[in-house]
Coordinates of C-alpha atoms and ligand atoms in Angstrom, one line a residue:
M29 CA -50.8 -8.7 -31.1
S30 CA -48.5 -6.6 -33.0
A31 CA -44.6 -6.4 -32.4
E32 CA -45.1 -2.7 -31.0
Q33 CA -47.9 -4.1 -28.9
L34 CA -45.6 -6.5 -27.2
I35 CA -42.8 -4.7 -26.7
Q36 CA -45.4 -1.8 -25.0
Y37 CA -46.8 -4.6 -22.6
I38 CA -43.6 -6.4 -22.0
S39 CA -42.4 -2.8 -21.2
W40 CA -45.5 -1.7 -19.0
A41 CA -45.3 -5.4 -17.0
L42 CA -41.6 -4.8 -16.0
F43 CA -42.5 -1.6 -14.7
L44 CA -45.3 -3.1 -12.9
L45 CA -42.9 -6.4 -11.4
V46 CA -40.0 -3.6 -10.3
C47 CA -42.7 -1.0 -8.9
V48 CA -43.8 -4.3 -6.6
S49 CA -40.3 -5.6 -5.5
V50 CA -39.1 -2.2 -5.0
T51 CA -42.3 -1.0 -3.1
L52 CA -42.2 -4.4 -1.0
Q53 CA -38.6 -3.1 -0.2
A54 CA -39.2 0.2 1.0
V55 CA -41.8 -1.6 3.2
R56 CA -39.4 -3.5 4.6
M57 CA -36.8 -0.6 4.9
P58 CA -38.2 2.4 4.7
R59 CA -35.4 4.8 4.5
R60 CA -35.0 8.2 2.1
V61 CA -33.7 5.9 -0.5
T62 CA -36.2 3.2 -0.9
I63 CA -38.9 4.7 -0.8
D64 CA -37.5 7.6 -3.4
I65 CA -37.0 4.5 -4.9
A66 CA -40.3 3.4 -4.4
L67 CA -42.2 6.4 -5.5
F68 CA -39.5 6.9 -8.7
F69 CA -41.0 3.3 -10.1
I70 CA -44.6 3.7 -8.5
T71 CA -45.4 7.0 -10.4
P72 CA -45.1 5.7 -14.4
A73 CA -46.8 2.0 -12.8
V74 CA -49.7 4.4 -12.1
I75 CA -49.6 6.1 -15.5
I76 CA -49.4 2.3 -17.4
S77 CA -51.9 1.3 -15.0
F78 CA -54.3 3.8 -16.0
G79 CA -53.1 3.3 -19.5
I80 CA -54.5 -0.2 -19.3
E81 CA -57.7 0.3 -17.7
T82 CA -58.3 2.7 -20.5
V83 CA -57.8 -0.3 -22.9
L84 CA -60.5 -2.2 -20.7
G85 CA -62.9 0.1 -20.7
V86 CA -62.5 0.6 -17.3
V87 CA -61.4 4.3 -17.3
Q88 CA -62.7 6.8 -19.8
P89 CA -59.8 9.0 -21.4
G90 CA -60.5 12.7 -21.2
P91 CA -59.3 15.5 -20.0
L92 CA -58.7 15.1 -15.7
L93 CA -57.2 11.7 -17.0
N94 CA -54.5 13.4 -19.0
S95 CA -54.5 16.1 -16.2
I96 CA -53.4 13.6 -13.8
N97 CA -50.8 11.8 -16.2
T98 CA -49.1 15.2 -16.5
V99 CA -48.6 15.9 -12.8
L100 CA -47.3 11.8 -12.9
F101 CA -45.3 12.6 -15.8
L102 CA -43.5 15.8 -13.9
S103 CA -43.5 13.8 -10.3
M104 CA -40.8 10.9 -12.4
A105 CA -38.8 13.6 -13.2
Y106 CA -38.8 15.1 -9.5
M107 CA -38.2 12.0 -8.1
L108 CA -35.6 11.2 -10.4
L109 CA -34.1 14.4 -8.9
R110 CA -34.6 13.3 -5.2
L111 CA -32.9 10.0 -6.7
V112 CA -29.8 12.1 -7.3
D113 CA -29.7 14.0 -4.6
D114 CA -29.5 10.8 -2.3
F115 CA -26.7 9.0 -4.7
S116 CA -24.9 12.3 -5.1
D117 CA -25.5 15.9 -4.5
V118 CA -28.4 18.2 -6.2
P119 CA -27.5 22.2 -5.0
A120 CA -30.4 23.1 -1.8
W121 CA -31.6 25.8 -4.1
L122 CA -32.1 23.2 -6.8
M123 CA -33.8 20.7 -4.8
R124 CA -35.8 23.5 -3.9
G125 CA -36.8 25.7 -7.6
A126 CA -37.7 21.8 -8.6
T127 CA -40.3 21.3 -5.3
I128 CA -42.2 24.6 -5.8
A129 CA -42.1 24.3 -9.4
L130 CA -43.5 20.7 -9.3
M131 CA -46.7 22.2 -7.1
L132 CA -46.8 25.2 -9.3
L133 CA -46.8 23.3 -12.8
A134 CA -49.2 20.3 -11.0
A135 CA -52.2 22.7 -10.2
G136 CA -51.3 23.9 -13.6
A137 CA -51.9 20.5 -15.4
F138 CA -55.7 21.3 -14.5
V139 CA -56.3 24.6 -16.1
Q140 CA -58.7 23.6 -19.3
P141 CA -57.9 23.7 -22.2
L142 CA -53.8 23.8 -20.9
P143 CA -52.0 27.1 -22.6
A144 CA -49.2 27.0 -24.7
W145 CA -46.9 28.7 -22.7
L146 CA -47.5 26.1 -19.8
I147 CA -46.7 23.1 -22.3
V148 CA -43.7 24.6 -22.8
L149 CA -42.7 25.1 -19.3
M150 CA -43.4 21.3 -18.9
V151 CA -41.6 20.4 -21.5
I152 CA -38.5 22.7 -20.2
Y153 CA -39.0 21.3 -16.5
L154 CA -38.9 17.6 -18.2
I155 CA -36.2 17.8 -20.5
G156 CA -34.5 19.9 -17.9
L157 CA -34.5 17.5 -14.8
L158 CA -33.9 14.1 -17.2
M159 CA -31.0 16.1 -18.8
Y160 CA -29.7 17.3 -15.2
S161 CA -30.2 13.5 -14.0
T162 CA -28.0 12.3 -16.8
I163 CA -25.1 14.2 -16.8
A164 CA -25.3 14.1 -12.5
F165 CA -25.3 10.2 -13.1
A166 CA -22.7 10.0 -15.6
R167 CA -20.4 12.0 -12.8
E168 CA -21.5 10.0 -10.5
S169 CA -20.1 6.8 -12.1
R170 CA -17.2 8.6 -13.0
R171 CA -16.1 9.6 -9.4
S172 CA -16.9 5.9 -7.9
S173 CA -16.1 2.5 -8.8
G174 CA -16.7 -1.0 -9.3
V175 CA -20.4 -1.5 -8.4
T176 CA -21.6 1.7 -7.8
R177 CA -19.5 2.6 -11.1
R178 CA -22.1 0.0 -13.2
R179 CA -25.1 1.2 -10.8
M180 CA -24.7 4.7 -12.0
Q181 CA -23.8 4.1 -15.4
A182 CA -27.3 2.1 -16.0
A183 CA -29.3 5.0 -13.8
A184 CA -27.5 7.7 -16.7
A185 CA -28.0 5.6 -19.5
G186 CA -31.7 5.6 -18.2
S187 CA -31.8 8.9 -18.2
S188 CA -30.6 9.3 -21.1
L189 CA -33.3 7.3 -22.8
L190 CA -35.9 9.7 -21.3
V191 CA -34.7 12.5 -22.8
L192 CA -34.5 10.5 -26.4
I193 CA -38.7 9.1 -25.4
F194 CA -38.9 12.9 -25.2
V195 CA -36.6 13.4 -28.8
L196 CA -39.0 11.0 -30.4
A197 CA -42.5 12.5 -29.5
T198 CA -41.3 15.7 -30.7
L199 CA -40.4 14.0 -33.6
Q200 CA -43.4 12.3 -34.3
L201 CA -45.1 15.9 -34.0
I202 CA -42.4 17.3 -36.8
L203 CA -43.3 14.4 -38.7
P204 CA -46.2 12.6 -38.0
G205 CA -46.5 10.4 -41.0
L206 CA -43.8 7.4 -39.3
N207 CA -45.5 8.1 -36.7
S208 CA -45.5 3.9 -35.9
F209 CA -41.8 4.1 -36.2
W210 CA -41.2 6.8 -33.6
Q211 CA -43.7 5.0 -31.0
G212 CA -42.0 1.6 -31.8
L213 CA -38.9 3.5 -30.9
S214 CA -39.9 4.8 -28.0
D215 CA -41.5 1.9 -26.6
L216 CA -38.2 0.1 -27.0
A217 CA -36.7 2.8 -25.8
G218 CA -39.5 2.9 -22.6
L219 CA -38.0 -1.0 -21.8
A220 CA -34.8 -0.5 -22.2
A221 CA -34.5 2.3 -19.9
A222 CA -36.9 0.4 -17.8
G223 CA -34.1 -1.9 -17.5
C224 CA -31.7 0.2 -16.7
Y225 CA -33.4 2.3 -13.7
F226 CA -34.7 -1.2 -12.2
L227 CA -30.5 -2.3 -12.8
G228 CA -29.3 1.8 -11.2
F229 CA -31.6 1.5 -8.2
A230 CA -32.6 -1.9 -7.7
S231 CA -30.1 -4.4 -9.1
P232 CA -30.6 -7.8 -7.9
R233 CA -28.0 -9.7 -5.7
W234 CA -27.2 -11.9 -8.4
L235 CA -26.1 -8.7 -10.4
R236 CA -23.9 -7.3 -7.4
R237 CA -22.0 -10.1 -7.2
A238 CA -21.5 -10.4 -11.1
W239 CA -20.5 -6.9 -10.8
Q240 CA -18.8 -6.9 -7.8
E241 CA -16.5 -10.2 -9.4
P242 CA -14.0 -8.7 -11.2
E243 CA -12.8 -6.2 -8.5
L244 CA -13.5 -9.1 -5.9
R245 CA -11.7 -11.7 -8.0
A246 CA -8.6 -9.2 -8.3
F247 CA -8.1 -8.7 -4.5
L248 CA -8.1 -11.9 -3.6
G249 CA -6.3 -13.2 -6.6
R250 CA -3.4 -10.4 -4.9
A251 CA -4.5 -11.9 -1.3
A252 CA -1.8 -15.0 -1.9
R253 CA 1.1 -12.3 -1.6
L254 CA 0.1 -9.3 0.4
P255 CA 1.7 -11.0 3.7
R256 CA 5.3 -10.5 2.4
L257 CA 5.0 -7.4 1.7
I258 CA 7.4 -4.9 2.9
D259 CA 5.2 -4.1 6.5
S260 CA 2.0 -4.0 7.7
T261 CA 1.6 -0.4 6.6
A262 CA 1.8 -1.9 2.9
I263 CA -0.5 -4.7 3.6
I264 CA -3.1 -2.5 5.4
A265 CA -3.7 0.1 2.8
E266 CA -3.7 -3.4 0.1
L267 CA -6.2 -4.4 2.0
E268 CA -8.7 -1.4 2.0
A269 CA -8.4 -0.8 -1.5
G270 CA -9.6 -4.0 -1.9
A271 CA -11.8 -4.0 0.5
R272 CA -13.1 -0.4 -1.0
T273 CA -13.1 -1.6 -5.2
S274 CA -14.7 -4.5 -3.7
L275 CA -17.9 -2.7 -2.9
G276 CA -17.7 0.2 -4.6
A277 CA -17.3 2.2 -1.9
P278 CA -15.4 5.6 -1.4
N279 CA -13.5 4.8 1.7
A280 CA -12.2 1.7 4.0
R281 CA -10.2 1.8 6.6
I282 CA -8.5 -1.3 8.6
G283 CA -8.9 -0.8 12.6
L284 CA -6.3 -2.4 14.7
W285 CA -6.9 -3.9 18.4
D286 CA -4.2 -2.7 21.1
A287 CA -5.2 -5.2 23.8
E288 CA -3.1 -2.8 26.6
A289 CA -5.0 -0.1 25.7
R290 CA -8.3 -1.5 25.4
K291 CA -8.8 0.7 21.9
I292 CA -9.1 0.5 18.3
Y293 CA -6.5 2.4 16.0
F294 CA -6.8 2.9 11.8
P295 CA -2.8 3.4 11.6
L296 CA -3.8 4.9 7.7
G297 CA -7.0 7.0 8.5
D298 CA -6.3 8.7 12.2
P299 CA -3.9 6.8 13.7
T300 CA -4.6 8.9 17.3
Y301 CA -8.5 8.3 17.0
A302 CA -9.0 5.9 19.4
L303 CA -11.4 3.9 19.2
D304 CA -13.1 2.5 22.0
P305 CA -15.3 -1.1 21.6
N306 CA -18.4 0.0 23.8
E307 CA -18.7 2.7 21.6
P308 CA -22.8 2.7 19.8
I309 CA -21.3 3.4 16.1
P310 CA -21.0 0.4 13.6
A311 CA -17.0 -0.1 13.7
A312 CA -17.3 -0.7 17.8
R313 CA -20.4 -2.6 17.6
A314 CA -19.2 -5.4 15.0
F315 CA -15.6 -5.7 16.8
R316 CA -18.1 -5.7 21.0
N317 CA -20.5 -8.4 19.0
Q318 CA -17.8 -10.0 16.3
Q319 CA -20.8 -9.3 14.0
P320 CA -21.3 -7.5 11.0
A321 CA -22.7 -3.9 11.4
F322 CA -24.6 -1.2 9.8
S323 CA -25.4 2.1 9.5
A324 CA -27.6 3.8 7.0
N325 CA -26.7 7.5 8.3
I326 CA -24.6 7.9 11.5
P327 CA -25.5 11.5 12.1
L328 CA -29.2 10.3 12.5
E329 CA -28.4 7.3 14.0
H330 CA -25.9 8.8 16.6
P331 CA -25.7 12.3 16.5
E332 CA -22.9 12.4 19.0
Y333 CA -20.6 11.9 16.0
A334 CA -22.1 14.2 13.5
E335 CA -18.4 16.3 13.4
V336 CA -17.0 13.0 12.9
S337 CA -19.3 12.1 10.4
R338 CA -18.5 15.4 8.5
K339 CA -14.7 15.5 8.8
W340 CA -14.5 11.8 7.2
H341 CA -17.5 12.1 4.8
L342 CA -18.6 9.1 6.4
K343 CA -22.3 8.6 6.9
A344 CA -23.5 5.6 5.9
V345 CA -21.2 2.0 7.7
L346 CA -20.6 -1.0 6.8
A347 CA -18.3 -3.1 9.5
A348 CA -16.8 -6.2 10.1
P349 CA -15.0 -7.9 12.5
I350 CA -11.6 -9.2 11.8
S351 CA -10.7 -12.2 14.1
A352 CA -8.4 -15.1 13.4
A353 CA -10.0 -18.5 15.6
E354 CA -10.5 -16.9 19.2
K355 CA -8.5 -13.7 18.4
R356 CA -9.8 -11.0 17.8
L357 CA -7.4 -8.3 15.5
G358 CA -9.7 -5.7 14.6
V359 CA -12.3 -4.2 12.3
L360 CA -12.2 -3.5 8.8
V361 CA -14.9 -0.4 8.2
V362 CA -16.1 0.7 4.7
Y363 CA -18.5 4.4 4.3
A364 CA -19.4 6.4 2.2
P365 CA -21.0 10.0 2.0
R366 CA -24.2 8.0 1.1
A367 CA -26.3 5.5 2.1
P368 CA -27.4 3.8 -1.3
I369 CA -24.0 2.7 -2.2
F370 CA -24.5 -0.4 0.5
A371 CA -26.7 -3.2 0.2
D372 CA -28.4 -5.2 2.6
D373 CA -26.3 -8.6 1.5
D374 CA -23.3 -6.8 1.4
L375 CA -22.5 -7.5 4.8
A376 CA -22.4 -11.0 4.0
L377 CA -19.0 -10.0 1.5
M378 CA -17.8 -7.8 3.9
Q379 CA -17.2 -10.6 6.3
L380 CA -15.6 -12.7 3.6
L381 CA -13.5 -9.8 3.2
A382 CA -12.1 -9.1 6.5
D383 CA -12.4 -13.0 7.2
Q384 CA -9.5 -12.7 4.2
A385 CA -7.5 -9.1 6.0
A386 CA -7.5 -11.8 9.3
V387 CA -5.9 -14.3 7.5
I388 CA -3.6 -12.1 5.4
L389 CA -2.8 -10.3 8.9
E390 CA -1.8 -13.2 10.5
S391 CA 0.2 -15.3 8.0
R392 CA 1.8 -11.7 8.5
A393 CA 2.2 -11.9 12.1
L394 CA 3.4 -15.5 11.9
L395 CA 5.9 -14.3 9.0
D396 CA 7.3 -11.8 12.0
E397 CA 7.4 -13.9 14.3
A398 CA 9.5 -16.5 12.5
T399 CA 11.9 -13.3 11.5
R400 CA 12.3 -12.6 15.0
V401 CA 12.8 -16.4 16.2
H402 CA 15.9 -16.3 13.4
A403 CA 17.1 -12.9 13.9
R404 CA 17.5 -14.2 17.2
E405 CA 19.1 -17.6 16.2
E406 CA 21.5 -15.0 14.2
A407 CA 22.2 -12.8 17.4
T408 CA 23.2 -16.3 19.4
R409 CA 25.3 -17.7 16.4
L410 CA 26.8 -14.2 15.9
R411 CA 27.9 -14.0 19.4
E412 CA 29.3 -17.6 19.7
D413 CA 30.7 -17.4 16.1
F414 CA 32.6 -14.0 18.3
L415 CA 33.3 -15.8 21.4
S416 CA 35.2 -18.6 19.6
A417 CA 36.3 -16.5 17.1
A418 CA 38.3 -13.9 19.8
A419 CA 39.0 -16.7 22.3
H420 CA 40.7 -18.8 19.1
D421 CA 42.4 -15.6 17.9
L422 CA 43.5 -14.2 21.3
K423 CA 44.2 -17.7 23.2
T424 CA 47.9 -17.8 20.8
P425 CA 49.7 -14.8 21.0
L426 CA 48.5 -14.3 24.8
T427 CA 49.9 -18.1 25.4
T428 CA 52.8 -17.2 23.6
L429 CA 53.8 -13.7 25.1
I430 CA 52.6 -15.5 28.5
G431 CA 54.8 -18.6 28.0
K432 CA 58.1 -16.4 27.1
A433 CA 57.5 -14.0 29.9
Q434 CA 57.4 -16.6 32.5
L435 CA 60.2 -18.4 30.6
M436 CA 62.0 -14.6 31.2
E437 CA 61.5 -14.5 34.4
R438 CA 62.7 -17.2 35.7
L439 CA 65.7 -17.1 33.9
A440 CA 66.1 -13.6 35.4
Q441 CA 65.7 -15.1 38.8
R442 CA 68.0 -17.7 38.5
N443 CA 70.8 -15.0 37.2
P444 CA 69.8 -11.8 37.5
S445 CA 73.2 -10.3 36.4
A446 CA 72.1 -12.0 33.0
P447 CA 71.9 -9.7 29.9
A448 CA 68.4 -9.1 28.8
D449 CA 67.0 -11.9 25.6
L450 CA 66.6 -9.0 23.3
A451 CA 65.0 -11.8 20.8
G452 CA 62.9 -13.2 23.6
L453 CA 61.4 -9.2 24.3
Q454 CA 60.8 -8.8 20.7
L455 CA 58.7 -11.5 20.3
L456 CA 57.2 -10.1 23.5
V457 CA 56.7 -6.6 21.9
R458 CA 55.2 -8.1 18.5
E459 CA 52.7 -10.9 19.7
G460 CA 51.3 -7.7 21.9
Q461 CA 51.0 -6.7 19.3
R462 CA 49.2 -8.5 17.6
L463 CA 47.2 -9.0 20.4
R464 CA 46.3 -4.9 20.8
Q465 CA 45.5 -5.4 16.6
I466 CA 42.9 -8.2 17.3
V467 CA 40.7 -6.4 20.1
L468 CA 41.1 -3.5 17.8
E469 CA 40.0 -4.9 15.1
L470 CA 36.7 -7.1 17.5
L471 CA 36.1 -2.9 18.8
D472 CA 36.3 -1.7 15.2
A473 CA 34.1 -4.5 14.1
A474 CA 31.3 -3.3 16.8
R475 CA 31.4 -0.2 15.7
A476 CA 30.5 -0.6 11.7
E477 CA 28.0 -2.7 12.9
Q478 CA 26.8 0.8 15.3
G479 CA 27.1 2.8 11.9
R480 CA 29.8 4.4 14.2
L481 CA 32.7 4.1 12.4
V482 CA 33.5 7.2 10.5
G483 CA 34.4 10.2 12.1
A484 CA 35.0 14.1 11.2
R485 CA 36.2 14.3 7.4
T486 CA 39.3 16.6 5.8
P487 CA 40.3 16.8 2.1
V488 CA 42.2 13.9 1.4
D489 CA 44.0 13.0 -1.5
L490 CA 43.6 10.0 -2.1
V491 CA 46.9 9.0 -4.5
A492 CA 49.2 10.6 -2.1
L493 CA 47.4 8.0 1.5
A494 CA 47.9 5.3 -1.4
E495 CA 51.2 6.2 -2.3
E496 CA 52.6 6.5 1.3
V497 CA 50.4 3.3 3.1
C498 CA 51.7 1.4 -0.1
A499 CA 55.3 2.5 1.0
R500 CA 54.9 0.8 4.1
H501 CA 54.0 -2.5 2.7
S502 CA 56.6 -3.2 -0.3
V503 CA 58.6 -6.4 1.1
E504 CA 61.1 -7.8 -0.9
H505 CA 60.0 -10.7 -2.2
L506 CA 56.4 -8.3 -3.2
S507 CA 55.8 -4.9 -4.2
C508 CA 52.8 -2.8 -4.0
T509 CA 52.8 -0.3 -7.0
V510 CA 50.3 3.0 -6.8
E511 CA 49.0 3.8 -10.8
S512 CA 47.4 7.7 -11.1
S513 CA 47.4 10.6 -13.5
A514 CA 46.2 13.5 -11.3
P515 CA 45.5 14.1 -7.5
V516 CA 42.1 12.7 -7.0
I517 CA 40.4 15.0 -4.1
G518 CA 37.4 14.1 -1.3
K519 CA 36.6 15.5 2.0
Y520 CA 37.0 11.5 4.1
D521 CA 38.1 10.8 7.4
Q522 CA 41.5 10.2 6.6
F523 CA 42.4 7.5 9.4
R524 CA 39.9 5.7 8.6
I525 CA 40.3 5.6 4.9
T526 CA 44.0 4.9 6.0
Q527 CA 41.9 1.9 7.3
L528 CA 40.7 0.6 4.5
L529 CA 43.8 0.7 2.0
E530 CA 45.9 -0.9 4.9
N531 CA 43.5 -4.4 5.5
L532 CA 43.4 -4.6 1.5
I533 CA 47.2 -4.3 1.0
E534 CA 47.9 -6.3 3.6
N535 CA 45.4 -8.8 2.0
G536 CA 46.8 -8.6 -1.0
V537 CA 50.5 -9.3 0.8
K538 CA 49.1 -12.1 3.3
Y539 CA 47.4 -14.0 0.7
S540 CA 50.2 -13.7 -1.7
P541 CA 52.1 -16.8 -0.1
H542 CA 54.1 -16.7 -3.7
G543 CA 54.7 -13.2 -4.5
G544 CA 53.4 -10.8 -7.0
D545 CA 52.9 -7.0 -6.9
V546 CA 49.8 -5.6 -5.5
R547 CA 48.8 -2.5 -7.8
L548 CA 46.8 0.0 -6.5
K549 CA 45.0 2.2 -9.4
V550 CA 43.9 5.7 -8.1
W551 CA 41.3 7.5 -10.2
S552 CA 38.4 9.4 -10.5
E553 CA 35.2 10.0 -13.0
A554 CA 32.2 12.1 -12.5
E555 CA 31.2 12.6 -9.3
S556 CA 33.0 9.6 -8.0
A557 CA 36.6 8.5 -7.1
Y558 CA 37.8 5.1 -7.5
I559 CA 40.2 2.7 -6.0
S560 CA 41.4 -0.5 -7.1
V561 CA 43.6 -3.2 -5.3
S562 CA 44.7 -5.9 -7.1
D563 CA 47.0 -9.0 -6.8
Q564 CA 48.1 -12.0 -8.0
G565 CA 47.4 -14.1 -4.7
I566 CA 45.4 -17.3 -4.2
G567 CA 42.3 -15.7 -5.3
I568 CA 38.5 -16.8 -3.6
P569 CA 36.8 -19.4 -4.9
A570 CA 33.4 -18.1 -6.3
Q571 CA 31.0 -19.4 -3.8
D572 CA 32.5 -17.1 -1.2
L573 CA 32.1 -14.4 -3.4
P574 CA 28.8 -13.5 -1.8
H575 CA 29.8 -13.7 1.9
I576 CA 33.5 -12.1 1.9
F577 CA 32.1 -8.9 3.3
E578 CA 29.9 -10.8 6.2
R579 CA 31.5 -10.8 9.9
F580 CA 33.5 -13.4 10.3
Y581 CA 33.5 -14.7 6.8
R582 CA 36.7 -17.0 5.4
A583 CA 37.1 -18.4 2.9
A584 CA 36.7 -21.7 1.8
N585 CA 40.9 -21.7 0.6
V586 CA 42.0 -19.9 3.4
D587 CA 44.0 -22.7 6.4
D588 CA 43.8 -20.5 9.5
R589 CA 47.4 -22.1 10.7
Q590 CA 49.2 -20.9 6.8
F591 CA 47.1 -17.5 7.0
A592 CA 45.7 -15.9 10.2
G593 CA 43.0 -13.8 10.4
M594 CA 39.3 -13.7 11.7
G595 CA 37.2 -12.3 8.9
L596 CA 36.7 -9.1 10.2
G597 CA 39.2 -6.7 7.7
L598 CA 37.0 -7.1 5.0
F599 CA 33.6 -6.3 7.0
I600 CA 35.0 -3.6 8.2
C601 CA 36.6 -2.3 5.0
R602 CA 32.7 -2.1 4.1
G603 CA 31.9 -0.3 6.6
I604 CA 34.3 2.6 6.0
V605 CA 33.4 2.3 2.6
E606 CA 29.2 2.5 3.1
Q607 CA 29.4 4.8 5.8
H608 CA 31.3 7.5 3.3
G609 CA 28.3 6.7 1.2
G610 CA 30.2 4.6 -1.5
R611 CA 30.5 0.8 -2.1
I612 CA 33.3 -1.7 -2.7
D613 CA 33.1 -5.0 -4.4
V614 CA 35.5 -8.0 -5.2
S615 CA 36.3 -9.9 -8.2
S616 CA 38.5 -12.9 -8.2
Q617 CA 40.2 -16.0 -10.0
P618 CA 41.3 -19.0 -7.7
G619 CA 44.8 -18.8 -8.3
A620 CA 45.4 -16.0 -10.3
G621 CA 44.5 -12.8 -7.7
S622 CA 41.9 -11.3 -7.2
R623 CA 40.5 -7.3 -7.3
F624 CA 39.1 -5.2 -4.8
Q625 CA 37.1 -2.1 -6.3
I626 CA 36.1 0.9 -4.3
E627 CA 33.7 3.9 -4.9
L628 CA 33.8 6.8 -3.0
P629 CA 31.3 10.2 -3.4
L630 CA 33.5 13.0 -4.2
T631 CA 31.3 15.5 -2.6
P632 CA 30.9 14.0 1.1
V633 CA 27.4 12.4 1.5
M634 CA 25.8 12.2 4.9
E635 CA 28.6 14.4 6.1
D636 CA 26.2 15.7 9.3
S637 CA 25.2 12.1 10.9
Y638 CA 28.8 11.2 11.6
A639 CA 30.2 14.6 11.9
Ligands
LIG98 P1 41.0 -12.2 7.4 O1 41.8 -12.2 6.3 O2 41.4 -12.1 8.8 O3 40.6 -14.3 7.0 P2 39.3 -11.1 5.9 O4 37.5 -10.1 6.5 O5 40.4 -9.5 5.6 O6 39.5 -11.6 7.5 O7 39.2 -11.8 4.4 C1 38.2 -12.3 4.4 C2 38.4 -13.7 3.8 O8 38.3 -13.2 3.1 C3 39.7 -13.8 4.3 O9 39.9 -15.0 5.3 C4 39.9 -15.0 2.5 O10 39.3 -16.1 2.8 C5 39.1 -13.7 1.6 N1 40.3 -12.4 1.7 C6 40.3 -11.3 1.9 N2 41.5 -10.5 0.9 C7 41.9 -11.7 -0.2 C8 42.8 -11.6 -1.0 N3 43.3 -10.6 -1.3 N4 43.1 -12.8 -2.0 C9 42.4 -13.7 -1.3 N5 41.5 -14.0 -0.2 C10 41.2 -12.8 0.2

């Protein structure tokens, strides 16, 4: 047996084998696409069986056999066009034209002898359809992803190999000297085409799995970090993309079960579309029966959904329930405008993906619950902090106030004509003011929390304002100075900016028990105004710096008895700055001093939100 014969026999065997397998498949699942695939492989199988029978002498070669073979070749090209139509769209006029042309040419094939013009027409028909199929499959492969892309590439390669066989046959006519060479090449191309079509249209399960593996692996690799994505919408988007690429389908959607409304909602599809679990379509069936479900042709099987099917290009649908143990979370739906995208064994993969989605959504729910518990604890802690700080800070001046007032009352009762105790009255006023200050701070902290600190803005010269506030705080042992080269004017809430400067300067003075200067610098750069407030006081330990703007936070180096305060001033300062669209930073050297720097936009941002 020569090598050429061997190749020919192998390709015959391959075609026959594939033919048997796809025919069985079509019998098991008689759908348009399985029948088309079977017919596409049966045609060459019949041609081959005629070939074998001729070799064996069962059938006599002759004009009738030639005519039948010609019809079979033409039908094969036609069947290929039908497959293109199954996997993508062939214009209706082309499909109809090709059917009529096939009938005419098939009738013409029995004319003896065949006129040359008819042969030319047949060749044009064959090559035309093959080239069209090659291009259509190649285009479809570019549009699709994953396993579908590979299947379409194989189909395109198979069609281009058939075109090649025709080119080789032409070369055989032009250069008959190299006949056996052309024949050998042609047999090889035939074998390869058979292999390609097999991979494209009847890809075995193990190969589909191998093709799906890279996408699936990539998806599972990403899965671990999915629960930590910003919000559940981002998680659902990733899960849908993972299912889409793993199955090579154009669309995937996750529907979430709303136990109260007793409906399934699709947050990323049409969030208003509510699927009732009692509906007959696969998504509802999968959820109801807690089992994957498949429909090859929604508009055909459920005509009442024709509209939805057209709107969402949803014809073939795979769905699997997303459930964590007994808890029903929702449903994963993968759909395509054409049925052949899916195979039966994809249902198992779907369930795997849905289970993965369940794990991820449950982990996210647990994380959310943990965050909620933490937030609740944090709120309780803050309330407690607030109460103890407020109680503590209100208690001291109140005790002094009441004690002093009672003493003055007793003295006045005993001796009504005695002169007023001026020092005592001054103490009452001072402590009363301190109390008011604490209450105001607490109120401002609450406003800062709610983003309601900043009110109407007017043009303010920060330099003039800084000088004014500074002058009020210069005391004997400590001077406050302002350095600036030109006015810096922007639109700000003057009351709040004054409060900001006062807080920072007061802190500079308070935390500089051994004196030193508080220095302010005001300048502008590009679109921003800058203010820095520096002192040479006790400074802030490095480990406290990141928390210093937090509510009720006081650094480790301050002692309540030496430095009174609640740890709210800087929290309010940050609120004022940020609600103006700016930022505040601090740098400090413990024992050497601190420097607070504020950046404020010169042109107001978010003006309306506080106006
Ligand atoms: P309070 O001064 O009432 O404690 P603040 O919010 O104004 O509250 O300040 C928070 C903490 O930041 C202070 O307790 C102190 O530890 C530290 N701090 C603020 N300003 C200075 C400064 N100029 N020098 C040193 N430490 C400071």
